[in-house]
Coordinates of C-alpha atoms in Angstrom, one line a residue:
Chain A
M977 CA 39.7 -15.5 -7.5
G978 CA 40.2 -19.2 -8.3
M979 CA 37.6 -22.0 -7.3
R980 CA 39.9 -23.2 -4.4
Q981 CA 40.5 -19.7 -3.0
F982 CA 36.8 -19.0 -3.5
F983 CA 35.8 -22.0 -1.6
I984 CA 38.4 -21.5 1.4
K985 CA 36.8 -18.1 1.7
L986 CA 33.4 -19.4 1.5
G987 CA 34.3 -21.9 4.3
R988 CA 35.6 -19.3 6.5
Q989 CA 32.3 -17.4 6.0
R990 CA 30.2 -20.4 6.7
A991 CA 28.3 -18.4 9.3
L992 CA 27.0 -15.8 6.6
L993 CA 26.1 -18.8 4.5
L994 CA 23.9 -20.3 7.0
M995 CA 22.6 -17.0 7.5
S996 CA 21.3 -16.4 3.9
L997 CA 21.1 -19.5 2.1
P998 CA 18.1 -21.0 3.6
F999 CA 16.4 -17.7 2.6
V1000 CA 17.8 -17.9 -1.1
V1001 CA 16.1 -21.4 -0.8
W1002 CA 13.1 -20.0 0.1
L1003 CA 13.3 -17.0 -2.6
F1004 CA 13.4 -19.9 -5.1
V1005 CA 10.7 -22.0 -4.1
F1006 CA 8.3 -18.9 -3.4
K1007 CA 9.1 -16.6 -6.2
Y1008 CA 11.4 -18.3 -8.9
V1009 CA 9.5 -22.1 -9.4
P1010 CA 5.9 -20.3 -10.2
I1011 CA 7.8 -18.7 -13.3
W1012 CA 7.5 -22.4 -14.4
G1013 CA 4.0 -22.4 -14.4
W1014 CA 4.0 -20.1 -17.4
S1015 CA 4.4 -23.1 -19.5
I1016 CA 0.9 -23.8 -18.8
A1017 CA -0.1 -20.8 -20.9
F1018 CA 1.2 -22.6 -23.8
Q1019 CA -0.8 -25.9 -23.2
D1020 CA -4.2 -27.1 -23.6
Y1021 CA -3.9 -27.6 -20.0
K1022 CA -5.9 -30.4 -18.3
P1023 CA -5.4 -30.7 -14.5
A1024 CA -5.8 -34.4 -14.2
L1025 CA -2.8 -34.9 -17.0
G1026 CA 1.1 -34.8 -16.0
F1027 CA 3.4 -32.3 -17.5
W1028 CA 4.3 -34.6 -20.5
E1029 CA 1.0 -35.6 -21.5
Q1030 CA -0.4 -32.2 -22.0
T1031 CA -1.2 -30.9 -25.3
W1032 CA 1.1 -27.8 -26.5
I1033 CA -0.8 -25.3 -28.5
G1034 CA 1.6 -22.6 -28.8
L1035 CA 0.4 -19.1 -28.8
D1036 CA -3.4 -20.0 -29.3
H1037 CA -4.1 -18.3 -25.9
F1038 CA -2.5 -15.1 -26.5
Q1039 CA -4.2 -14.9 -30.1
F1040 CA -7.5 -15.7 -28.3
L1041 CA -6.9 -12.7 -25.8
F1042 CA -6.1 -10.2 -28.3
G1043 CA -9.3 -10.8 -30.1
D1044 CA -11.2 -11.0 -26.9
E1045 CA -13.6 -8.0 -26.4
R1046 CA -13.4 -8.2 -22.6
F1047 CA -9.7 -8.7 -22.4
L1048 CA -9.3 -5.6 -24.4
R1049 CA -11.6 -3.8 -22.0
V1050 CA -10.0 -4.9 -19.0
L1051 CA -6.8 -3.7 -20.6
R1052 CA -8.3 -0.3 -21.2
N1053 CA -9.4 -0.3 -17.5
T1054 CA -6.1 -1.4 -16.3
L1055 CA -4.3 1.5 -18.4
A1056 CA -6.9 4.0 -17.3
M1057 CA -7.0 3.6 -14.0
S1058 CA -3.1 3.3 -13.6
T1059 CA -2.9 6.7 -15.4
I1060 CA -5.4 8.4 -13.3
N1061 CA -3.7 6.9 -10.2
L1062 CA -0.2 8.2 -11.6
V1063 CA -1.6 11.8 -12.4
L1064 CA -3.9 12.4 -9.4
G1065 CA -1.6 10.6 -6.8
F1066 CA 1.3 12.8 -8.3
G1067 CA -0.6 16.1 -8.3
T1068 CA -2.2 16.0 -5.1
A1069 CA 0.7 14.6 -3.1
I1070 CA 3.0 17.4 -4.3
T1071 CA 0.4 20.1 -3.5
L1072 CA -0.2 18.8 -0.3
A1073 CA 3.5 18.8 0.6
L1074 CA 4.0 22.3 -0.6
L1075 CA 1.0 23.4 1.4
L1076 CA 2.4 21.4 4.4
N1077 CA 5.9 22.9 4.1
E1078 CA 4.1 26.5 4.6
V1079 CA 2.5 25.6 7.9
R1080 CA 4.5 27.5 10.3
R1081 CA 3.0 26.1 13.5
V1082 CA 4.8 23.1 14.1
A1083 CA 2.4 21.2 16.2
F1084 CA -0.5 22.1 14.1
K1085 CA 1.7 20.3 11.0
R1086 CA 2.4 17.5 13.1
V1087 CA -1.3 16.9 13.7
V1088 CA -2.3 17.4 10.0
Q1089 CA 0.5 15.0 9.0
T1090 CA -0.3 12.2 11.6
V1091 CA -3.9 12.3 10.5
S1092 CA -3.3 12.3 6.9
Y1093 CA -1.1 9.1 7.2
L1094 CA -4.2 7.3 9.0
P1095 CA -6.2 6.4 5.9
H1096 CA -2.7 4.5 4.3
F1097 CA -2.8 2.3 7.3
I1098 CA -6.2 0.8 7.5
S1099 CA -6.9 -2.1 4.9
W1100 CA -8.8 -2.0 1.7
V1101 CA -11.8 -3.7 3.1
V1102 CA -12.1 -1.1 5.7
A1103 CA -11.4 1.7 3.3
A1104 CA -14.0 0.1 1.0
S1105 CA -16.6 -0.3 3.7
I1106 CA -16.2 3.4 4.5
I1107 CA -16.4 4.7 0.8
Q1108 CA -19.4 2.5 0.3
N1109 CA -21.1 4.4 3.1
T1110 CA -20.0 7.8 1.9
L1111 CA -21.6 6.9 -1.5
A1112 CA -24.7 5.2 -0.3
P1113 CA -27.9 6.7 -1.4
D1114 CA -28.3 7.8 2.4
G1115 CA -24.8 8.6 2.8
I1116 CA -23.1 11.4 3.5
L1117 CA -22.4 12.8 0.0
N1118 CA -25.7 12.5 -1.2
Q1119 CA -27.1 14.1 2.0
L1120 CA -24.7 17.0 1.2
L1121 CA -25.9 17.3 -2.3
V1122 CA -29.5 17.5 -1.3
W1123 CA -28.7 19.9 1.4
T1124 CA -26.8 22.4 -1.4
G1125 CA -29.6 21.7 -3.8
F1126 CA -27.7 20.3 -6.3
I1127 CA -30.1 17.2 -6.2
D1128 CA -33.7 16.8 -5.3
E1129 CA -34.6 14.7 -2.5
G1130 CA -35.6 11.2 -3.6
N1131 CA -33.3 11.6 -6.5
E1132 CA -30.5 10.3 -4.6
I1133 CA -27.3 9.2 -6.7
L1134 CA -26.5 5.6 -7.0
F1135 CA -22.7 6.3 -7.3
L1136 CA -21.3 3.1 -7.7
G1137 CA -24.1 1.7 -9.7
I1138 CA -23.1 4.1 -12.6
P1139 CA -20.3 2.6 -14.5
E1140 CA -18.8 5.8 -15.9
Y1141 CA -18.4 7.2 -12.4
F1142 CA -16.2 4.3 -11.3
W1143 CA -12.7 5.5 -12.4
G1144 CA -13.4 8.8 -10.7
I1145 CA -14.5 7.2 -7.7
F1146 CA -11.3 5.0 -7.8
G1147 CA -9.0 8.2 -8.3
V1148 CA -10.8 10.1 -5.4
G1149 CA -10.8 6.9 -3.0
T1150 CA -7.1 6.2 -3.6
V1151 CA -6.1 9.8 -3.3
W1152 CA -8.1 9.9 0.1
K1153 CA -6.1 6.8 1.1
D1154 CA -2.6 7.9 0.2
I1155 CA -2.3 11.3 -0.3
G1156 CA -0.8 12.0 3.2
W1157 CA 1.7 9.1 2.9
N1158 CA 3.0 10.3 -0.6
T1159 CA 4.1 13.4 0.9
I1160 CA 6.6 12.1 3.1
V1161 CA 9.3 11.7 0.4
Y1162 CA 8.6 15.4 -0.8
L1163 CA 8.7 16.8 2.5
A1164 CA 11.8 15.1 3.1
A1165 CA 13.4 16.2 -0.2
M1166 CA 12.1 20.0 1.0
T1167 CA 14.2 20.1 4.2
T1168 CA 17.4 19.7 1.9
I1169 CA 16.7 23.0 0.1
D1170 CA 19.4 25.9 1.2
P1171 CA 17.5 28.3 3.5
S1172 CA 19.3 31.2 1.8
Q1173 CA 17.3 30.7 -1.3
Y1174 CA 14.3 31.6 0.5
E1175 CA 16.0 34.7 2.3
A1176 CA 17.1 35.8 -1.4
A1177 CA 13.7 35.4 -2.6
E1178 CA 12.2 37.4 0.3
M1179 CA 14.8 40.0 -0.6
D1180 CA 13.4 40.4 -4.1
G1181 CA 9.8 40.8 -2.6
A1182 CA 8.3 37.4 -3.4
G1183 CA 5.6 36.4 -1.3
R1184 CA 4.9 33.1 0.3
F1185 CA 2.9 31.8 -2.6
K1186 CA 5.7 33.0 -4.9
R1187 CA 8.5 31.3 -2.7
M1188 CA 6.4 28.1 -2.8
I1189 CA 6.2 28.0 -6.5
H1190 CA 10.0 29.6 -7.3
V1191 CA 12.0 27.8 -4.5
T1192 CA 10.2 24.8 -3.1
L1193 CA 9.0 23.6 -6.0
P1194 CA 12.1 23.4 -8.3
G1195 CA 14.0 22.3 -5.3
I1196 CA 12.2 18.9 -5.3
R1197 CA 11.9 18.5 -9.0
P1198 CA 14.8 15.9 -9.0
V1199 CA 13.0 13.7 -6.6
I1200 CA 9.6 14.1 -8.5
V1201 CA 11.4 13.2 -11.9
V1202 CA 12.8 10.2 -10.5
L1203 CA 9.6 9.1 -9.0
L1204 CA 7.8 9.9 -12.0
I1205 CA 9.9 7.7 -14.1
M1206 CA 9.9 5.1 -12.0
N1207 CA 6.1 5.0 -11.4
I1208 CA 5.7 4.8 -15.3
G1209 CA 7.0 1.3 -14.8
Y1210 CA 4.0 0.4 -12.9
L1211 CA 1.7 1.2 -15.5
M1212 CA 0.4 -2.2 -15.8
E1213 CA -0.2 -2.3 -11.8
S1214 CA -3.6 -0.6 -11.4
G1215 CA -4.1 -2.1 -7.9
F1216 CA -6.6 -5.3 -7.1
E1217 CA -8.3 -4.7 -3.9
P1218 CA -10.2 -1.2 -4.5
Q1219 CA -11.4 -2.4 -8.1
Y1220 CA -12.6 -5.8 -6.4
L1221 CA -14.0 -4.5 -3.3
L1222 CA -15.8 -1.7 -4.9
G1223 CA -16.7 -3.5 -8.0
N1224 CA -20.0 -4.9 -8.5
G1225 CA -22.3 -6.2 -11.5
M1226 CA -23.5 -2.7 -12.6
N1227 CA -20.0 -1.4 -12.9
V1228 CA -18.1 -4.2 -13.9
D1229 CA -17.3 -2.9 -17.5
Y1230 CA -15.3 -0.2 -16.1
S1231 CA -14.0 -1.7 -12.8
E1232 CA -12.6 -4.9 -13.7
N1233 CA -8.8 -4.9 -14.6
I1234 CA -6.2 -7.5 -15.6
D1235 CA -5.9 -8.9 -12.2
I1236 CA -9.6 -9.5 -11.6
F1237 CA -9.8 -11.3 -14.9
V1238 CA -6.9 -13.2 -14.2
L1239 CA -8.6 -14.3 -10.7
K1240 CA -12.2 -14.9 -12.4
Y1241 CA -10.8 -16.9 -15.2
G1242 CA -8.4 -18.8 -13.2
I1243 CA -9.8 -19.2 -10.0
A1244 CA -13.6 -19.1 -10.6
Q1245 CA -13.5 -21.1 -13.9
S1246 CA -10.5 -22.8 -13.5
N1247 CA -9.6 -22.1 -16.9
F1248 CA -5.8 -22.1 -16.0
S1249 CA -4.0 -21.7 -19.3
L1250 CA -6.1 -18.5 -20.5
S1251 CA -5.8 -16.7 -17.1
I1252 CA -1.8 -17.5 -16.9
A1253 CA -1.6 -16.0 -20.4
A1254 CA -3.1 -13.0 -19.3
G1255 CA -1.1 -12.9 -16.3
M1256 CA 2.0 -13.4 -18.4
F1257 CA 1.6 -10.7 -20.6
K1258 CA 1.1 -8.3 -17.9
T1259 CA 4.0 -9.3 -16.1
I1260 CA 6.3 -9.0 -19.3
V1261 CA 5.1 -5.5 -20.3
S1262 CA 5.8 -4.7 -16.8
F1263 CA 9.1 -6.1 -16.8
I1264 CA 10.0 -4.2 -19.9
L1265 CA 8.2 -0.9 -18.4
L1266 CA 10.3 -1.2 -15.3
F1267 CA 13.6 -2.1 -17.1
A1268 CA 13.4 0.7 -19.2
A1269 CA 12.2 3.3 -16.3
N1270 CA 15.1 2.1 -14.1
H1271 CA 17.6 2.7 -17.0
I1272 CA 16.2 6.3 -17.8
A1273 CA 16.1 6.9 -13.9
K1274 CA 19.7 5.8 -13.6
R1275 CA 20.7 8.2 -16.6
T1276 CA 19.2 11.1 -14.7
G1277 CA 21.8 10.5 -12.3
E1278 CA 19.8 9.1 -9.6
S1279 CA 21.0 5.9 -8.6
R1280 CA 18.3 3.3 -7.5
L1281 CA 19.1 0.3 -5.4
F1282 CA 22.3 -0.9 -4.1
Chain B
M1316 CA 23.5 63.0 -6.2
K1317 CA 20.0 64.0 -6.8
M1318 CA 19.6 61.0 -9.0
A1319 CA 20.8 58.8 -6.4
R1320 CA 18.4 60.2 -3.8
A1321 CA 15.6 60.0 -6.2
G1322 CA 16.6 56.4 -7.0
G1323 CA 16.6 55.6 -3.4
A1324 CA 13.2 57.2 -2.6
I1325 CA 11.6 55.1 -5.4
H1326 CA 13.5 52.1 -4.3
A1327 CA 12.1 52.6 -0.7
A1328 CA 8.6 53.4 -1.7
M1329 CA 8.7 50.1 -3.9
E1330 CA 9.8 48.2 -1.0
G1331 CA 7.5 49.7 1.3
R1332 CA 4.5 49.1 -1.2
S1333 CA 5.7 45.4 -1.7
R1334 CA 6.0 44.8 1.9
I1335 CA 2.6 45.6 2.6
R1336 CA 1.2 44.0 -0.5
T1337 CA 3.0 40.7 0.1
S1338 CA 2.2 40.6 4.0
A1339 CA -1.6 41.0 2.8
G1340 CA -1.2 38.2 0.3
D1341 CA 0.9 36.3 3.0
R1342 CA -2.2 36.6 5.2
I1343 CA -4.5 35.6 2.7
F1344 CA -2.4 32.5 1.7
D1345 CA -2.1 31.5 5.4
V1346 CA -5.7 31.6 6.0
C1347 CA -6.6 29.4 2.8
N1348 CA -3.8 27.3 3.9
Y1349 CA -4.8 26.6 7.3
G1350 CA -8.6 26.5 6.0
F1351 CA -7.7 23.8 3.6
M1352 CA -5.6 21.7 6.4
I1353 CA -8.8 21.8 8.5
V1354 CA -10.8 20.7 5.4
L1355 CA -8.4 17.7 5.0
M1356 CA -8.6 16.7 8.5
V1357 CA -12.3 16.6 8.4
V1358 CA -12.7 14.5 5.2
T1359 CA -10.0 12.5 6.6
L1360 CA -11.6 11.9 9.9
Y1361 CA -15.2 12.2 9.5
P1362 CA -16.1 8.6 8.0
F1363 CA -14.0 7.1 10.9
L1364 CA -16.0 9.0 13.2
N1365 CA -19.3 8.5 11.7
V1366 CA -18.7 4.6 11.6
L1367 CA -17.6 4.7 15.2
A1368 CA -20.8 6.8 16.4
V1369 CA -22.9 4.0 14.5
S1370 CA -21.1 1.2 16.4
L1371 CA -21.7 2.9 19.8
N1372 CA -25.3 3.6 18.9
Q1373 CA -28.3 1.6 19.9
A1374 CA -28.8 -0.9 16.5
Q1375 CA -32.6 -0.1 16.0
D1376 CA -32.2 3.4 16.7
S1377 CA -29.2 3.8 13.9
I1378 CA -31.7 2.4 11.1
K1379 CA -33.5 5.8 11.3
G1380 CA -30.4 7.7 10.2
G1381 CA -29.2 11.1 11.1
I1382 CA -26.4 9.8 13.0
Y1383 CA -23.4 12.0 12.5
V1384 CA -20.5 12.0 14.8
L1385 CA -22.0 11.4 18.0
P1386 CA -24.2 8.5 19.0
R1387 CA -27.7 9.0 19.6
V1388 CA -28.6 6.4 22.2
W1389 CA -25.3 5.0 23.9
T1390 CA -24.7 1.2 24.0
L1391 CA -21.7 -1.1 24.0
D1392 CA -24.1 -3.8 22.9
N1393 CA -22.9 -4.1 19.2
Y1394 CA -19.4 -4.8 20.5
M1395 CA -20.7 -7.4 23.1
Y1396 CA -22.5 -9.1 20.4
I1397 CA -19.9 -9.5 17.7
F1398 CA -17.4 -11.0 20.5
K1399 CA -20.0 -13.6 21.7
E1400 CA -20.4 -14.5 17.9
A1401 CA -17.9 -17.5 18.0
T1402 CA -16.9 -17.1 14.3
I1403 CA -15.7 -13.3 14.7
F1404 CA -14.0 -13.9 18.3
H1405 CA -12.4 -17.0 16.4
A1406 CA -11.3 -14.7 13.6
T1407 CA -9.9 -12.2 15.6
L1408 CA -7.8 -14.5 17.3
I1409 CA -6.4 -15.6 14.1
S1410 CA -5.8 -12.2 13.1
V1411 CA -3.7 -11.4 16.1
L1412 CA -2.0 -14.7 15.8
R1413 CA -0.8 -14.1 12.2
T1414 CA 0.1 -10.5 13.0
V1415 CA 2.1 -11.7 16.1
I1416 CA 4.2 -14.9 14.6
G1417 CA 4.3 -13.2 10.8
T1418 CA 5.8 -9.7 12.2
A1419 CA 8.4 -11.6 14.4
A1420 CA 9.2 -13.9 11.6
T1421 CA 9.9 -11.0 9.0
V1422 CA 11.8 -8.9 11.2
F1423 CA 14.1 -11.6 12.5
C1424 CA 14.5 -13.0 9.0
S1425 CA 14.9 -9.9 7.1
A1426 CA 17.7 -8.3 9.6
M1427 CA 19.5 -11.6 9.1
V1428 CA 19.6 -11.4 5.4
A1429 CA 20.2 -7.7 5.3
Y1430 CA 23.2 -8.3 7.9
T1431 CA 24.9 -11.1 5.4
I1432 CA 24.4 -8.7 2.5
S1433 CA 25.8 -5.8 4.1
R1434 CA 29.3 -7.6 4.9
P1435 CA 31.5 -6.2 2.3
D1436 CA 33.8 -9.1 2.2
Y1437 CA 31.2 -11.8 2.0
V1438 CA 31.8 -13.6 -1.3
L1439 CA 28.2 -14.3 -2.2
R1440 CA 26.7 -10.9 -1.5
K1441 CA 26.4 -10.0 -5.1
L1442 CA 24.5 -13.0 -6.1
V1443 CA 22.2 -13.0 -3.0
T1444 CA 21.4 -9.5 -3.4
I1445 CA 20.7 -10.1 -7.3
C1446 CA 18.5 -12.7 -6.7
F1447 CA 16.2 -10.7 -4.2
I1448 CA 16.0 -7.6 -6.4
L1449 CA 15.3 -9.6 -9.4
T1450 CA 12.0 -10.4 -7.8
M1451 CA 11.1 -6.7 -7.8
Y1452 CA 10.7 -6.8 -11.6
F1453 CA 8.7 -10.2 -12.3
N1454 CA 7.0 -12.5 -10.6
G1455 CA 5.2 -15.8 -11.3
G1456 CA 1.8 -14.2 -10.9
L1457 CA -1.3 -15.2 -9.1
I1458 CA -2.3 -18.5 -10.6
P1459 CA 1.1 -20.1 -10.6
T1460 CA 1.7 -19.1 -7.4
Y1461 CA -1.6 -20.6 -6.1
L1462 CA -0.7 -23.9 -7.9
L1463 CA 2.4 -23.8 -6.0
I1464 CA 0.9 -23.6 -2.8
R1465 CA -1.5 -26.2 -3.8
D1466 CA 1.0 -28.4 -4.7
L1467 CA 2.8 -27.7 -1.5
G1468 CA 0.0 -28.7 0.4
M1469 CA -0.3 -25.7 2.2
I1470 CA -4.2 -24.8 1.5
G1471 CA -6.1 -25.1 4.6
S1472 CA -2.8 -24.4 7.0
F1473 CA -2.1 -21.5 9.0
W1474 CA 1.5 -21.2 7.5
V1475 CA 0.2 -20.0 4.2
Y1476 CA -0.1 -16.7 5.8
I1477 CA 3.3 -16.5 7.0
W1478 CA 5.8 -18.4 4.4
P1479 CA 4.9 -16.6 1.2
G1480 CA 5.4 -13.2 2.2
L1481 CA 8.3 -13.9 5.0
I1482 CA 10.8 -11.3 3.3
G1483 CA 10.0 -8.2 1.3
V1484 CA 12.7 -6.8 -0.9
F1485 CA 11.7 -3.4 0.2
N1486 CA 12.5 -4.5 3.9
L1487 CA 15.8 -5.7 3.0
I1488 CA 16.6 -2.4 1.3
I1489 CA 15.9 -0.2 4.2
I1490 CA 17.6 -2.5 6.9
R1491 CA 20.6 -2.7 4.8
S1492 CA 20.7 1.2 4.3
F1493 CA 20.6 1.6 8.0
I1494 CA 23.4 -1.2 8.6
D1495 CA 25.5 0.7 6.2
G1496 CA 25.1 3.7 8.0
L1497 CA 26.4 2.1 11.6
P1498 CA 30.2 2.9 12.2
E1499 CA 32.0 0.0 10.8
S1500 CA 34.4 0.2 13.8
I1501 CA 31.5 -1.1 16.0
L1502 CA 30.9 -4.1 14.1
E1503 CA 34.9 -4.4 13.8
S1504 CA 35.2 -4.3 17.4
G1505 CA 33.1 -7.4 18.1
R1506 CA 35.4 -9.3 15.4
I1507 CA 38.5 -8.3 17.3
D1508 CA 36.8 -9.7 20.3
G1509 CA 36.6 -12.8 18.5
A1510 CA 32.9 -12.8 18.2
G1511 CA 31.7 -14.8 14.9
D1512 CA 28.9 -13.5 12.6
F1513 CA 26.2 -15.0 14.7
R1514 CA 27.6 -13.2 17.9
T1515 CA 28.0 -9.9 16.0
F1516 CA 24.3 -10.1 14.5
F1517 CA 22.5 -11.1 17.8
S1518 CA 24.6 -9.0 20.2
I1519 CA 25.6 -5.8 18.2
V1520 CA 23.7 -5.7 14.9
L1521 CA 20.1 -6.5 16.4
P1522 CA 20.2 -4.1 19.4
L1523 CA 21.6 -1.4 17.2
T1524 CA 19.1 -1.6 14.5
T1525 CA 16.2 -1.2 16.5
P1526 CA 14.8 1.9 15.0
V1527 CA 14.7 0.5 11.4
L1528 CA 13.6 -3.0 12.8
A1529 CA 10.3 -0.9 14.3
T1530 CA 9.6 0.5 11.0
V1531 CA 9.9 -2.9 9.5
A1532 CA 7.7 -4.3 12.0
L1533 CA 5.2 -1.7 11.6
F1534 CA 5.0 -2.5 7.9
S1535 CA 4.8 -6.1 8.5
G1536 CA 2.1 -5.7 11.4
V1537 CA -0.1 -3.5 9.2
Y1538 CA 0.4 -6.1 6.0
Q1539 CA -0.6 -9.0 8.3
W1540 CA -3.4 -7.5 10.2
N1541 CA -5.0 -6.1 6.9
S1542 CA -4.5 -8.9 4.8
W1543 CA -7.9 -10.9 3.3
F1544 CA -6.6 -11.8 0.0
D1545 CA -4.8 -14.9 1.1
V1546 CA -7.6 -16.2 3.1
F1547 CA -9.9 -15.9 0.5
L1548 CA -7.6 -17.5 -2.0
Y1549 CA -6.4 -20.4 0.1
N1550 CA -8.5 -20.8 3.0
S1551 CA -12.1 -19.6 2.1
S1552 CA -13.6 -23.1 2.9
H1553 CA -11.5 -23.3 6.5
I1554 CA -13.7 -21.3 8.6
E1555 CA -11.3 -21.9 11.4
L1556 CA -8.4 -20.1 9.9
S1557 CA -10.7 -17.0 8.8
T1558 CA -9.7 -13.6 9.8
L1559 CA -11.4 -10.7 11.1
Q1560 CA -10.6 -8.6 7.6
Y1561 CA -11.9 -11.4 5.7
E1562 CA -15.1 -11.6 7.7
L1563 CA -15.7 -8.1 7.1
Q1564 CA -14.8 -8.4 3.4
K1565 CA -17.6 -11.3 3.0
I1566 CA -20.1 -8.8 4.7
L1567 CA -19.3 -6.0 2.4
Q1568 CA -19.4 -8.3 -0.6
N1569 CA -22.8 -9.5 0.3
S1570 CA -24.2 -6.2 1.3
N1571 CA -26.0 -4.5 -1.8
I1572 CA -24.8 -1.5 -3.5
T1573 CA -28.0 0.1 -3.4
S1574 CA -27.8 0.5 0.5
G1575 CA -25.2 1.8 2.7
M1576 CA -25.0 1.2 6.4
S1577 CA -28.9 1.1 6.7
G1578 CA -28.9 -1.6 4.0
L1579 CA -30.3 -5.1 5.1
D1580 CA -27.5 -7.8 4.6
G1581 CA -28.6 -11.0 4.2
M1582 CA -25.8 -12.8 5.8
I1583 CA -25.9 -10.9 9.0
K1584 CA -30.1 -10.9 9.0
G1585 CA -29.8 -14.6 8.9
M1586 CA -27.1 -14.5 11.5
T1587 CA -29.1 -12.4 14.0
G1588 CA -32.7 -12.9 13.3
S1589 CA -35.3 -10.3 12.7
Q1590 CA -36.0 -9.5 16.6
S1591 CA -32.2 -9.1 17.4
A1592 CA -30.6 -6.1 19.2
V1593 CA -28.1 -6.0 16.5
T1594 CA -28.6 -4.9 12.8
P1595 CA -26.4 -5.6 9.8
L1596 CA -25.9 -2.0 9.7
S1597 CA -24.4 -1.8 13.3
V1598 CA -22.3 -5.1 13.2
R1599 CA -20.7 -3.9 9.9
A1600 CA -19.7 -0.7 11.8
T1601 CA -18.6 -2.6 14.7
M1602 CA -16.3 -4.7 12.5
T1603 CA -15.1 -1.9 10.8
I1604 CA -13.9 -0.2 14.0
V1605 CA -12.4 -3.6 15.5
A1606 CA -10.4 -4.1 12.4
S1607 CA -9.0 -0.8 12.2
V1608 CA -8.6 0.2 16.0
P1609 CA -5.2 -1.7 16.7
I1610 CA -3.6 0.1 13.6
I1611 CA -5.0 3.5 14.8
L1612 CA -3.5 2.8 18.0
V1613 CA -0.1 2.0 17.0
Y1614 CA 0.9 4.0 14.0
P1615 CA 1.1 7.3 15.3
F1616 CA 3.9 6.4 17.9
L1617 CA 6.0 4.8 15.4
Q1618 CA 5.8 8.0 13.1
K1619 CA 9.4 9.1 13.6
Y1620 CA 10.7 5.7 12.6
F1621 CA 8.6 4.9 9.6
V1622 CA 9.0 8.7 8.1
K1623 CA 12.8 7.9 8.2
G1624 CA 12.5 4.5 6.7
M1625 CA 10.2 5.8 3.9
M1626 CA 12.8 8.5 3.2
V1627 CA 15.4 5.8 2.5
G1628 CA 13.1 3.6 0.7
G1629 CA 11.2 6.1 -1.2
V1630 CA 14.3 7.5 -2.9
K1631 CA 16.0 3.9 -3.4
G1632 CA 13.2 1.8 -3.9

């Protein structure tokens, strides 16, 4: 198609152009222009100076980051929490989906599903408020522990004050919030399994549990594989809200991740250069991971996006 | 002949035994499964019911503890109190405003872009699609975005809640998939009647895509209603633009980790005075309920739609 033809066709499609171009401009302003800000990571940025008056210092900030104990710690926390999220999130959601699929009473199943979606829709602020209540010294968890005799009255555990507990609390909290929501995709995949496979398994004397393991689980394997590969692309994204809202001075060594590091250096201390360097590092690693994940997912035969 | 009969008998015996065994096993499985589902529902719902009970219980009485799922001394004072508090009332108003305006804008704009990139003959279709898709892979990050918003002069403005998150790629994907699933003949019939793309969009595409737009509206509405970080980042010094979630977050941040619901929160204590009918405990519980009830009331009715949306988006996105 020549240039002339292209513009003639575009002229005929000016309505479509009008309907999409303003949003492409929006996209550039809000999503692409900020990339320009990455240049600050290579400068000794002084907010009072113009762009051309800044001192360029190359990779000094990146060098500093990788020698900085605090940054290495937040990197560790980021990877640990996203891995916990991945393993725990997948395991629990698949298990719940398998069990839900075995519930024969349709009305009961629907009620369970509706209830299980609930925590997904509430904000992390509300969830954090609820988690704080549950874990408080006079909260229900400590009460249960006293009641069952695991701890003595007066020795209640300060869960959010013990750093080593934080990853566990984060993992359980995230599962509580999203387990129901994450079953949707698996349950959808299960409806595509051929019923004759269940009949054949039943003929062979397989009980409900065996059918679940040998028919249903293999049936949703393709979906599991694709989602797993895709999620590896998000290994640098361990979330921000749960860590920020449940984190405190006592558990900071385990709760602080890269996003919080960026926020603290950038907004609280106005050290834009260092903060952007940290954020940029995260984005670039994420980009590589996502790209690789997408590539692998495509090769497994499940095409993604358009 | 003998052999065959013997074989048949063994087979029958085995089948009989296995049927008994599996059906017993199945019963145990069923009991465990239903039991597990009930435990799951309790674990999910109890924390909400507990907060609800505290919010409906007389404030001074709640301090004694021992409230589980039912209030001991019923009252609506806590609710009366927080809605009389000008800050919280105003914050609720802003929350409602950003949810209504933000959702309407997102649904309309996303549908429009999705329609253009669903037209197979649109010459810029690939380009526009790629520009949007790319943003799934990278973004400028927190600080560069903050600097942009600052340079655009949007700090201290209501519109900072609307503009930056106007169109999400995920929403585009699910609307586009839905339009792709519509029979082409319907869209074509408009064209034969001489309808332009605007007319086709408004009078054919918008009405036909209502189910998927309901899903996008739910996602967008939930996002808007639940947001607090943008308030914190851009408008923390503009109390007139604060939202309900951010006010709750401030209370949460101020409350000491050593105390849960019964803890003393300096901020509310200052706000309410020592002889007041409300306590930090009851105010926090009441705000938690107010911040979650609108969503709890809406999402079950849209379940059919968002489950479909997730099925499309979950595999494709």
